[in-house]
Amino acid sequence: MTATTDPDRLEQLEQRLRALEDERAIARLIASYGPLVDSGDAEAVAALWAPDGGYDVEEWQMSGR
């Protein structure tokens, strides 16, 4: 086994931290969707989506914000 240099170790830790932060942000986004829909705040719900995003459920479709 080779020893990991400090810069390599730091880079690995930064990558892991970024991945955890990304996962947490995604989880928060998913968790906020239902309550916002239930609140009837269409603008807040739309803000969750990318400007060019799409939503297609059964026969109901939306695109863009």
C-alpha positions as a Markdown table, in Angstrom:
| # | Residue | x | y | z |
|---|---|---|---|---|
| 1 | Met | 0.0 | 0.0 | 0.0 |
| 2 | Thr | 1.4 | 3.4 | -0.9 |
| 3 | Ala | 1.1 | 6.4 | 1.4 |
| 4 | Thr | -1.2 | 9.1 | 0.3 |
| 5 | Thr | 0.4 | 12.5 | 0.1 |
| 6 | Asp | -1.1 | 15.4 | 2.0 |
| 7 | Pro | -2.3 | 17.2 | -1.2 |
| 8 | Asp | -3.8 | 14.0 | -2.5 |
| 9 | Arg | -5.5 | 13.3 | 0.8 |
| 10 | Leu | -6.9 | 16.9 | 0.9 |
| 11 | Glu | -8.2 | 16.5 | -2.7 |
| 12 | Gln | -9.9 | 13.2 | -1.8 |
| 13 | Leu | -11.5 | 14.8 | 1.3 |
| 14 | Glu | -12.7 | 17.8 | -0.7 |
| 15 | Gln | -14.3 | 15.5 | -3.3 |
| 16 | Arg | -16.1 | 13.5 | -0.6 |
| 17 | Leu | -17.3 | 16.7 | 1.1 |
| 18 | Arg | -18.6 | 18.1 | -2.2 |
| 19 | Ala | -20.5 | 14.8 | -2.8 |
| 20 | Leu | -22.0 | 14.9 | 0.7 |
| 21 | Glu | -23.0 | 18.6 | 0.2 |
| 22 | Asp | -24.6 | 17.8 | -3.2 |
| 23 | Glu | -26.5 | 14.9 | -1.7 |
| 24 | Arg | -27.8 | 17.0 | 1.1 |
| 25 | Ala | -28.9 | 19.8 | -1.3 |
| 26 | Ile | -30.7 | 17.2 | -3.4 |
| 27 | Ala | -32.4 | 15.7 | -0.4 |
| 28 | Arg | -33.6 | 19.2 | 0.8 |
| 29 | Leu | -34.9 | 20.0 | -2.7 |
| 30 | Ile | -36.9 | 16.7 | -2.8 |
| 31 | Ala | -38.2 | 17.3 | 0.8 |
| 32 | Ser | -39.4 | 20.8 | 0.0 |
| 33 | Tyr | -41.4 | 19.8 | -3.1 |
| 34 | Gly | -44.4 | 18.2 | -1.4 |
| 35 | Pro | -45.0 | 21.0 | 1.3 |
| 36 | Leu | -44.7 | 23.7 | -1.4 |
| 37 | Val | -47.2 | 21.9 | -3.6 |
| 38 | Asp | -49.5 | 21.5 | -0.7 |
| 39 | Ser | -49.2 | 25.2 | 0.2 |
| 40 | Gly | -50.4 | 26.2 | -3.3 |
| 41 | Asp | -47.4 | 28.5 | -3.8 |
| 42 | Ala | -46.9 | 27.9 | -7.6 |
| 43 | Glu | -44.0 | 30.4 | -7.9 |
| 44 | Ala | -42.1 | 28.7 | -5.1 |
| 45 | Val | -42.7 | 25.3 | -6.7 |
| 46 | Ala | -41.6 | 26.5 | -10.1 |
| 47 | Ala | -38.4 | 27.9 | -8.5 |
| 48 | Leu | -37.4 | 24.3 | -7.7 |
| 49 | Trp | -37.1 | 23.4 | -11.4 |
| 50 | Ala | -34.5 | 24.3 | -13.9 |
| 51 | Pro | -35.6 | 27.0 | -16.4 |
| 52 | Asp | -35.8 | 24.4 | -19.2 |
| 53 | Gly | -37.0 | 21.5 | -17.0 |
| 54 | Gly | -40.0 | 19.4 | -17.8 |
| 55 | Tyr | -42.6 | 17.5 | -15.8 |
| 56 | Asp | -44.6 | 14.7 | -17.4 |
| 57 | Val | -47.0 | 12.6 | -15.4 |
| 58 | Glu | -49.6 | 10.4 | -17.1 |
| 59 | Glu | -51.5 | 12.9 | -19.4 |
| 60 | Trp | -50.3 | 16.0 | -17.7 |
| 61 | Gln | -47.2 | 17.9 | -18.9 |
| 62 | Met | -45.5 | 21.1 | -18.0 |
| 63 | Ser | -42.3 | 22.6 | -19.4 |
| 64 | Gly | -40.1 | 25.5 | -18.3 |
| 65 | Arg | -40.9 | 27.5 | -15.3 |
